[in-house]
Amino acid sequence: YFKISKLALAFAIIHSKPASKSCKEYTEHLAKIVSEKDFGWKLKVEALEAEVLRLRQELLLNKICPRFCLENGASAEDLLVQECTYPMSYSSQLEDSGCDVSSDYAFDSLGIASDFHQSEHNLDTSKYCLEIVTPLNLCCTNKEEPLTASVQFLQHLLEIRKLSEIGILQADFTKLENDSFTICSSVSQLLDGLTVFYNSPKFPVSDVLTEAICVLVSLIADTKLSNHVLKKCFKKLEEFKKKLIQIILRNSSTNRFQALHAVSQMLVLLGRNNILRNSLISLLLSEVHQFAEQLWQAHQIQAMYDVTQYENIFSLFMILEQLLQNEMEESNTSSSEYDREGKTKFLKNLDQIILHLSDEFPLFSLYLWRVSVLLNSAQIQ
């Protein structure tokens, strides 16, 4: 039946084609028209799906905190509402020269160091960032609209959590257990938006993306909400970390160092969480060990190696050192239970690799040795 249908379609195109066009040209013209219609329907479907998710987010927030019922009997209107925006200033930000000219906090190259610290300050009980009906006043492009919706939803969850913790609001976060789809979809949308940005970052960073980074880190740092997020979205977070690592390794643009720095700091921030840090260390050890073996093999037969990846691998070294140092400073034995097999595999033949590469690649060998020292120190501690 399918073959007969294709044959009938071919005859129909041949009989109806204009004299000025060949069959191939006319078929391509018809295919373009059909694909444009399909694309239009896809856009409509995506818009409707986004609207459904927004309504689910609003419904879930109202289930958690119906009409913002207050402990002290005051009305919801008595809350002094302010928008949770992070003031940005890029007046002094220059285009990336490929060189780090500052020793300031690592996020300064993105212009959001002070903003992230500001988001962690204690709540002023006279002012609360709580407005669910009115969206945050963030200017964004059409590509950033889905990201903005997720940022707003997750930010409201954080603010309700803070207000309920100090006794201002009554909130039932057990509702999150019954609506895993909404929280998963929101976090997934947030991670997808950040992945798109890190794949081709544009500086200065927009307010929406700055907000997204701060909300994601705050969400993971929150002791109660992070349990829900990690339980339901752990696989997505793992994929996100793997994508960030690959973005670092595969970036071949000439002036890429500001972008690599931004991705590296995102991974360091994610590593603040013990569970995420353990799996992240395992991923980084695996990538570094794999490249070390490839470099050793190429050196043995005097073959060519990927110079770009060689340059980028040092970003992974720096992330690894930071995470291992953080783990040692915490002195928490439960946090050091990362993949023992991965650690053993990394240390296997490491001395031999360092010995053979030390003359040709002294800096790479030095970083390998430093990571091995940190691994052994963590185990001894």
Short mmCIF file of C-alpha atoms in Angstrom, two decimals:
data_model
loop_
_atom_site.label_atom_id
_atom_site.label_comp_id
_atom_site.label_asym_id
_atom_site.label_seq_id
_atom_site.Cartn_x
_atom_site.Cartn_y
_atom_site.Cartn_z
CA TYR A 1 0.00 0.00 0.00
CA PHE A 2 2.85 2.36 0.87
CA LYS A 3 4.57 1.73 -2.50
CA ILE A 4 1.27 2.30 -4.38
CA SER A 5 0.74 5.56 -2.47
CA LYS A 6 4.23 6.80 -3.34
CA LEU A 7 3.68 5.91 -6.99
CA ALA A 8 0.33 7.75 -7.04
CA LEU A 9 1.95 10.81 -5.46
CA ALA A 10 4.72 10.75 -8.06
CA PHE A 11 2.16 10.67 -10.93
CA ALA A 12 0.20 13.50 -9.31
CA ILE A 13 3.33 15.68 -9.06
CA ILE A 14 4.32 14.94 -12.66
CA HIS A 15 0.84 15.82 -14.01
CA SER A 16 0.45 18.99 -11.96
CA LYS A 17 3.94 20.46 -12.27
CA PRO A 18 4.29 23.76 -14.16
CA ALA A 19 6.13 23.71 -17.46
CA SER A 20 8.82 26.07 -16.17
CA LYS A 21 10.01 23.61 -13.49
CA SER A 22 11.46 20.13 -13.60
CA CYS A 23 9.94 17.31 -11.54
CA LYS A 24 12.81 17.54 -9.05
CA GLU A 25 12.46 21.31 -8.59
CA TYR A 26 8.68 21.08 -8.20
CA THR A 27 8.98 18.22 -5.68
CA GLU A 28 11.50 20.22 -3.62
CA HIS A 29 9.14 23.22 -3.76
CA LEU A 30 6.20 21.15 -2.48
CA ALA A 31 8.38 19.56 0.22
CA LYS A 32 9.43 23.01 1.43
CA ILE A 33 5.82 24.13 1.72
CA VAL A 34 4.87 21.02 3.72
CA SER A 35 7.90 21.32 6.02
CA GLU A 36 7.10 24.98 6.73
CA LYS A 37 3.57 23.99 7.75
CA ASP A 38 4.96 21.22 9.97
CA PHE A 39 7.37 23.69 11.54
CA GLY A 40 4.50 26.07 12.25
CA TRP A 41 2.55 23.31 13.99
CA LYS A 42 5.64 22.34 15.99
CA LEU A 43 5.99 25.91 17.22
CA LYS A 44 2.33 25.95 18.23
CA VAL A 45 2.70 22.65 20.07
CA GLU A 46 5.81 23.91 21.92
CA ALA A 47 3.98 27.10 22.90
CA LEU A 48 1.01 25.12 24.20
CA GLU A 49 3.27 22.72 26.11
CA ALA A 50 5.04 25.69 27.69
CA GLU A 51 1.69 27.18 28.71
CA VAL A 52 0.57 23.85 30.22
CA LEU A 53 3.79 23.67 32.24
CA ARG A 54 3.34 27.25 33.44
CA LEU A 55 -0.19 26.46 34.62
CA ARG A 56 1.04 23.31 36.37
CA GLN A 57 3.74 25.36 38.09
CA GLU A 58 1.20 27.92 39.27
CA LEU A 59 -1.15 25.16 40.47
CA LEU A 60 1.62 23.41 42.39
CA LEU A 61 2.66 26.65 44.10
CA ASN A 62 -0.93 27.24 45.18
CA LYS A 63 -1.15 23.67 46.50
CA ILE A 64 2.02 24.14 48.52
CA CYS A 65 0.96 27.51 49.88
CA PRO A 66 -2.77 28.21 49.28
CA ARG A 67 -3.26 31.95 48.95
CA PHE A 68 -0.17 32.46 51.11
CA CYS A 69 -1.91 31.66 54.42
CA LEU A 70 0.01 33.40 57.22
CA GLU A 71 0.78 31.97 60.64
CA ASN A 72 -0.04 35.21 62.43
CA GLY A 73 -3.45 35.60 60.81
CA ALA A 74 -2.50 38.57 58.66
CA SER A 75 -3.81 38.80 55.12
CA ALA A 76 -1.68 38.00 52.12
CA GLU A 77 -1.86 41.63 51.06
CA ASP A 78 0.03 42.62 54.22
CA LEU A 79 3.19 41.07 52.80
CA LEU A 80 5.48 43.68 51.36
CA VAL A 81 6.33 42.25 47.96
CA GLN A 82 9.46 43.06 46.06
CA GLU A 83 10.88 41.56 42.91
CA CYS A 84 13.87 39.29 43.34
CA THR A 85 16.13 40.82 40.74
CA TYR A 86 19.88 40.86 40.76
CA PRO A 87 21.16 44.30 39.68
CA MET A 88 23.77 43.97 37.02
CA SER A 89 26.48 46.33 35.90
CA TYR A 90 28.48 45.67 32.79
CA SER A 91 29.70 49.17 32.11
CA SER A 92 33.27 48.19 32.83
CA GLN A 93 33.13 44.76 31.18
CA LEU A 94 35.37 44.40 28.18
CA GLU A 95 35.31 41.90 25.38
CA ASP A 96 37.26 38.77 26.21
CA SER A 97 40.91 39.08 25.29
CA GLY A 98 41.62 35.46 26.13
CA CYS A 99 43.61 36.45 29.18
CA ASP A 100 42.59 36.51 32.82
CA VAL A 101 43.52 39.96 34.10
CA SER A 102 41.90 39.70 37.49
CA SER A 103 42.40 37.62 40.61
CA ASP A 104 38.94 38.45 41.90
CA TYR A 105 36.28 35.90 42.69
CA ALA A 106 35.98 33.32 39.97
CA PHE A 107 32.55 34.47 38.80
CA ASP A 108 33.73 38.03 38.15
CA SER A 109 34.40 37.24 34.50
CA LEU A 110 30.68 36.67 34.13
CA GLY A 111 29.82 39.76 36.12
CA ILE A 112 27.74 37.85 38.67
CA ALA A 113 30.01 37.30 41.67
CA SER A 114 28.47 40.02 43.77
CA ASP A 115 25.01 39.06 42.59
CA PHE A 116 25.41 35.45 43.71
CA HIS A 117 26.65 36.55 47.13
CA GLN A 118 23.73 38.93 47.37
CA SER A 119 21.31 36.06 46.79
CA GLU A 120 22.67 34.26 49.85
CA HIS A 121 22.09 37.05 52.36
CA ASN A 122 19.69 36.52 55.26
CA LEU A 123 16.04 37.42 54.76
CA ASP A 124 14.92 40.81 55.92
CA THR A 125 11.62 39.96 57.68
CA SER A 126 10.10 43.27 56.61
CA LYS A 127 10.48 42.52 52.89
CA TYR A 128 9.80 39.26 51.09
CA CYS A 129 10.49 38.14 47.55
CA LEU A 130 7.10 36.55 47.05
CA GLU A 131 4.94 37.30 44.05
CA ILE A 132 3.52 34.36 42.18
CA VAL A 133 0.91 35.99 39.97
CA THR A 134 3.09 38.78 38.62
CA PRO A 135 6.18 37.48 36.80
CA LEU A 136 9.62 38.82 37.53
CA ASN A 137 10.47 41.95 35.62
CA LEU A 138 13.22 40.44 33.51
CA CYS A 139 13.81 41.49 29.94
CA CYS A 140 14.41 38.47 27.75
CA THR A 141 14.44 37.32 24.18
CA ASN A 142 12.00 34.75 22.79
CA LYS A 143 14.64 32.02 23.24
CA GLU A 144 14.86 32.89 26.94
CA GLU A 145 11.12 32.86 27.67
CA PRO A 146 10.93 29.13 28.64
CA LEU A 147 14.00 29.60 30.82
CA THR A 148 12.42 32.62 32.51
CA ALA A 149 9.27 30.66 33.41
CA SER A 150 11.32 27.92 35.09
CA VAL A 151 13.48 30.47 36.90
CA GLN A 152 10.39 32.19 38.27
CA PHE A 153 8.80 28.95 39.44
CA LEU A 154 11.93 27.64 41.17
CA GLN A 155 12.65 31.04 42.69
CA HIS A 156 9.16 31.18 44.15
CA LEU A 157 9.68 27.71 45.64
CA LEU A 158 12.84 28.92 47.33
CA GLU A 159 11.21 32.06 48.69
CA ILE A 160 8.16 30.18 50.03
CA ARG A 161 10.55 27.72 51.66
CA LYS A 162 12.44 30.53 53.38
CA LEU A 163 9.28 32.24 54.58
CA SER A 164 7.79 29.01 55.87
CA GLU A 165 11.04 28.19 57.69
CA ILE A 166 10.88 31.41 59.72
CA GLY A 167 7.19 30.93 60.45
CA ILE A 168 5.72 33.63 58.21
CA LEU A 169 3.90 31.26 55.85
CA GLN A 170 2.23 27.88 56.10
CA ALA A 171 3.49 25.63 53.34
CA ASP A 172 3.12 21.93 52.61
CA PHE A 173 6.10 20.75 50.57
CA THR A 174 4.89 17.16 50.63
CA LYS A 175 2.89 18.20 47.55
CA LEU A 176 6.13 18.02 45.61
CA GLU A 177 6.11 14.26 46.06
CA ASN A 178 2.75 14.01 44.28
CA ASP A 179 3.69 16.24 41.35
CA SER A 180 7.14 15.12 40.27
CA PHE A 181 6.44 15.97 36.63
CA THR A 182 6.28 19.72 37.24
CA ILE A 183 9.48 19.94 39.26
CA CYS A 184 11.33 17.63 36.83
CA SER A 185 10.16 19.55 33.77
CA SER A 186 11.07 22.89 35.32
CA VAL A 187 14.58 21.80 36.32
CA SER A 188 15.02 20.10 32.94
CA GLN A 189 14.00 23.26 31.12
CA LEU A 190 16.41 25.29 33.25
CA LEU A 191 19.31 22.92 32.55
CA ASP A 192 18.54 22.85 28.81
CA GLY A 193 18.55 26.65 28.73
CA LEU A 194 21.90 26.80 30.50
CA THR A 195 23.33 24.16 28.14
CA VAL A 196 22.31 26.25 25.13
CA PHE A 197 24.01 29.28 26.66
CA TYR A 198 27.25 27.49 27.52
CA ASN A 199 27.43 25.96 24.04
CA SER A 200 27.65 29.44 22.52
CA PRO A 201 27.91 31.99 25.35
CA LYS A 202 27.44 35.67 24.68
CA PHE A 203 28.99 38.29 26.91
CA PRO A 204 27.85 40.25 28.80
CA VAL A 205 25.50 37.68 30.28
CA SER A 206 21.81 38.59 30.32
CA ASP A 207 19.91 39.03 33.58
CA VAL A 208 17.82 35.92 32.88
CA LEU A 209 20.84 33.64 32.60
CA THR A 210 22.44 35.18 35.68
CA GLU A 211 19.20 34.57 37.55
CA ALA A 212 19.06 30.98 36.28
CA ILE A 213 22.55 30.18 37.58
CA CYS A 214 21.83 31.71 40.99
CA VAL A 215 18.49 29.88 41.30
CA LEU A 216 19.98 26.52 40.30
CA VAL A 217 22.81 26.82 42.82
CA SER A 218 20.44 28.01 45.56
CA LEU A 219 18.05 25.15 44.79
CA ILE A 220 20.79 22.55 45.12
CA ALA A 221 22.11 24.21 48.29
CA ASP A 222 18.67 24.22 49.97
CA THR A 223 18.59 21.25 52.34
CA LYS A 224 14.91 20.40 51.86
CA LEU A 225 14.23 21.28 48.24
CA SER A 226 17.47 19.74 47.02
CA ASN A 227 16.27 16.33 48.23
CA HIS A 228 13.27 16.55 45.93
CA VAL A 229 15.37 17.85 43.05
CA LEU A 230 18.17 15.29 43.37
CA LYS A 231 15.73 12.42 43.81
CA LYS A 232 13.68 13.28 40.73
CA CYS A 233 16.22 15.02 38.48
CA PHE A 234 19.52 13.31 39.30
CA LYS A 235 19.81 11.72 35.85
CA LYS A 236 19.21 15.06 34.15
CA LEU A 237 21.80 16.75 36.36
CA GLU A 238 24.29 14.01 35.50
CA GLU A 239 23.67 14.58 31.78
CA PHE A 240 24.08 18.31 32.32
CA LYS A 241 27.48 17.82 33.99
CA LYS A 242 28.63 15.51 31.19
CA LYS A 243 27.59 18.08 28.59
CA LEU A 244 29.48 20.84 30.40
CA ILE A 245 32.62 18.70 30.51
CA GLN A 246 32.34 17.98 26.78
CA ILE A 247 31.79 21.68 26.07
CA ILE A 248 35.10 22.38 27.81
CA LEU A 249 37.00 19.67 25.96
CA ARG A 250 35.60 20.36 22.49
CA ASN A 251 35.70 24.16 22.45
CA SER A 252 38.14 25.07 19.68
CA SER A 253 37.46 28.79 19.23
CA THR A 254 40.53 30.99 19.38
CA ASN A 255 39.21 33.34 22.04
CA ARG A 256 37.55 30.72 24.23
CA PHE A 257 39.05 31.16 27.66
CA GLN A 258 36.33 33.34 29.17
CA ALA A 259 33.73 30.78 28.08
CA LEU A 260 35.77 27.88 29.50
CA HIS A 261 36.15 29.79 32.76
CA ALA A 262 32.38 30.27 32.97
CA VAL A 263 31.67 26.55 32.43
CA SER A 264 34.37 25.58 34.93
CA GLN A 265 32.88 27.76 37.63
CA MET A 266 29.42 26.32 36.97
CA LEU A 267 30.84 22.83 37.61
CA VAL A 268 32.61 24.01 40.76
CA LEU A 269 29.34 25.46 42.05
CA LEU A 270 27.49 22.22 41.31
CA GLY A 271 30.24 20.42 43.21
CA ARG A 272 29.21 22.18 46.42
CA ASN A 273 26.65 19.44 46.82
CA ASN A 274 28.21 16.25 48.18
CA ILE A 275 26.25 13.87 45.96
CA LEU A 276 26.87 15.87 42.80
CA ARG A 277 30.51 16.39 43.73
CA ASN A 278 31.17 12.66 44.12
CA SER A 279 29.81 11.80 40.69
CA LEU A 280 31.48 14.88 39.16
CA ILE A 281 34.90 13.84 40.51
CA SER A 282 34.39 10.40 38.98
CA LEU A 283 33.51 11.90 35.60
CA LEU A 284 36.51 14.23 35.65
CA LEU A 285 38.92 11.48 36.70
CA SER A 286 37.67 9.31 33.84
CA GLU A 287 38.13 12.06 31.22
CA VAL A 288 41.60 13.05 32.46
CA HIS A 289 42.78 9.43 32.63
CA GLN A 290 41.45 8.69 29.15
CA PHE A 291 43.26 11.69 27.68
CA ALA A 292 46.47 10.85 29.57
CA GLU A 293 46.51 7.37 28.04
CA GLN A 294 45.81 8.77 24.56
CA LEU A 295 48.64 11.27 24.95
CA TRP A 296 51.00 8.54 26.16
CA GLN A 297 50.14 6.29 23.22
CA ALA A 298 50.60 9.16 20.75
CA HIS A 299 53.94 9.99 22.34
CA GLN A 300 55.15 6.39 22.10
CA ILE A 301 54.59 6.19 18.35
CA GLN A 302 55.34 9.90 17.75
CA ALA A 303 51.82 10.45 16.40
CA MET A 304 49.81 13.65 16.30
CA TYR A 305 47.59 14.53 19.27
CA ASP A 306 44.70 16.96 19.74
CA VAL A 307 46.40 20.22 20.74
CA THR A 308 43.09 21.96 21.47
CA GLN A 309 41.97 19.21 23.82
CA TYR A 310 45.40 19.28 25.44
CA GLU A 311 44.95 22.99 26.20
CA ASN A 312 41.38 22.51 27.42
CA ILE A 313 42.22 19.58 29.70
CA PHE A 314 43.85 21.98 32.17
CA SER A 315 40.42 23.41 32.95
CA LEU A 316 39.39 19.92 34.09
CA PHE A 317 42.53 19.69 36.21
CA MET A 318 41.67 22.96 37.94
CA ILE A 319 38.09 21.84 38.61
CA LEU A 320 39.34 18.54 40.00
CA GLU A 321 41.81 20.25 42.32
CA GLN A 322 39.13 22.61 43.61
CA LEU A 323 36.64 19.81 44.28
CA LEU A 324 39.21 17.58 46.00
CA GLN A 325 40.41 20.46 48.16
CA ASN A 326 36.83 21.28 49.14
CA GLU A 327 36.29 17.67 50.09
CA MET A 328 39.40 17.61 52.27
CA GLU A 329 38.41 20.87 53.99
CA GLU A 330 35.01 19.46 54.89
CA SER A 331 36.66 16.42 56.50
CA ASN A 332 33.49 14.46 55.94
CA THR A 333 34.11 10.76 55.39
CA SER A 334 30.64 10.25 53.91
CA SER A 335 31.38 12.79 51.19
CA SER A 336 34.47 10.95 49.96
CA GLU A 337 32.66 7.79 48.89
CA TYR A 338 32.95 8.53 45.21
CA ASP A 339 33.65 5.85 42.67
CA ARG A 340 36.53 3.81 44.10
CA GLU A 341 36.85 1.96 40.81
CA GLY A 342 37.28 5.27 39.03
CA LYS A 343 39.99 6.35 41.47
CA THR A 344 41.81 3.02 41.15
CA LYS A 345 41.65 3.23 37.36
CA PHE A 346 43.00 6.77 37.43
CA LEU A 347 45.98 5.85 39.62
CA LYS A 348 46.75 2.71 37.60
CA ASN A 349 50.00 3.15 35.63
CA LEU A 350 49.95 6.84 36.57
CA ASP A 351 53.58 6.88 37.71
CA GLN A 352 54.66 5.26 34.48
CA ILE A 353 52.63 7.76 32.40
CA ILE A 354 54.12 10.71 34.31
CA LEU A 355 57.63 9.32 33.89
CA HIS A 356 57.31 8.97 30.12
CA LEU A 357 55.54 12.30 29.54
CA SER A 358 57.48 14.49 31.97
CA ASP A 359 60.14 15.56 29.43
CA GLU A 360 57.79 16.30 26.55
CA PHE A 361 54.78 17.51 28.58
CA PRO A 362 56.12 18.80 31.93
CA LEU A 363 53.08 20.93 32.85
CA PHE A 364 50.63 18.13 32.09
CA SER A 365 52.71 15.68 34.12
CA LEU A 366 52.86 18.12 37.02
CA TYR A 367 49.06 18.46 37.09
CA LEU A 368 48.64 14.70 36.94
CA TRP A 369 50.95 14.35 39.92
CA ARG A 370 49.13 17.08 41.87
CA VAL A 371 45.76 15.38 41.38
CA SER A 372 47.20 12.04 42.48
CA VAL A 373 48.59 13.68 45.63
CA LEU A 374 45.20 15.18 46.44
CA LEU A 375 43.49 11.81 45.89
CA ASN A 376 45.90 10.02 48.19
CA SER A 377 45.70 12.80 50.78
CA ALA A 378 41.91 12.59 50.84
CA GLN A 379 42.10 8.82 51.34
CA ILE A 380 44.63 9.18 54.20
CA GLN A 381 42.50 11.87 55.86
#
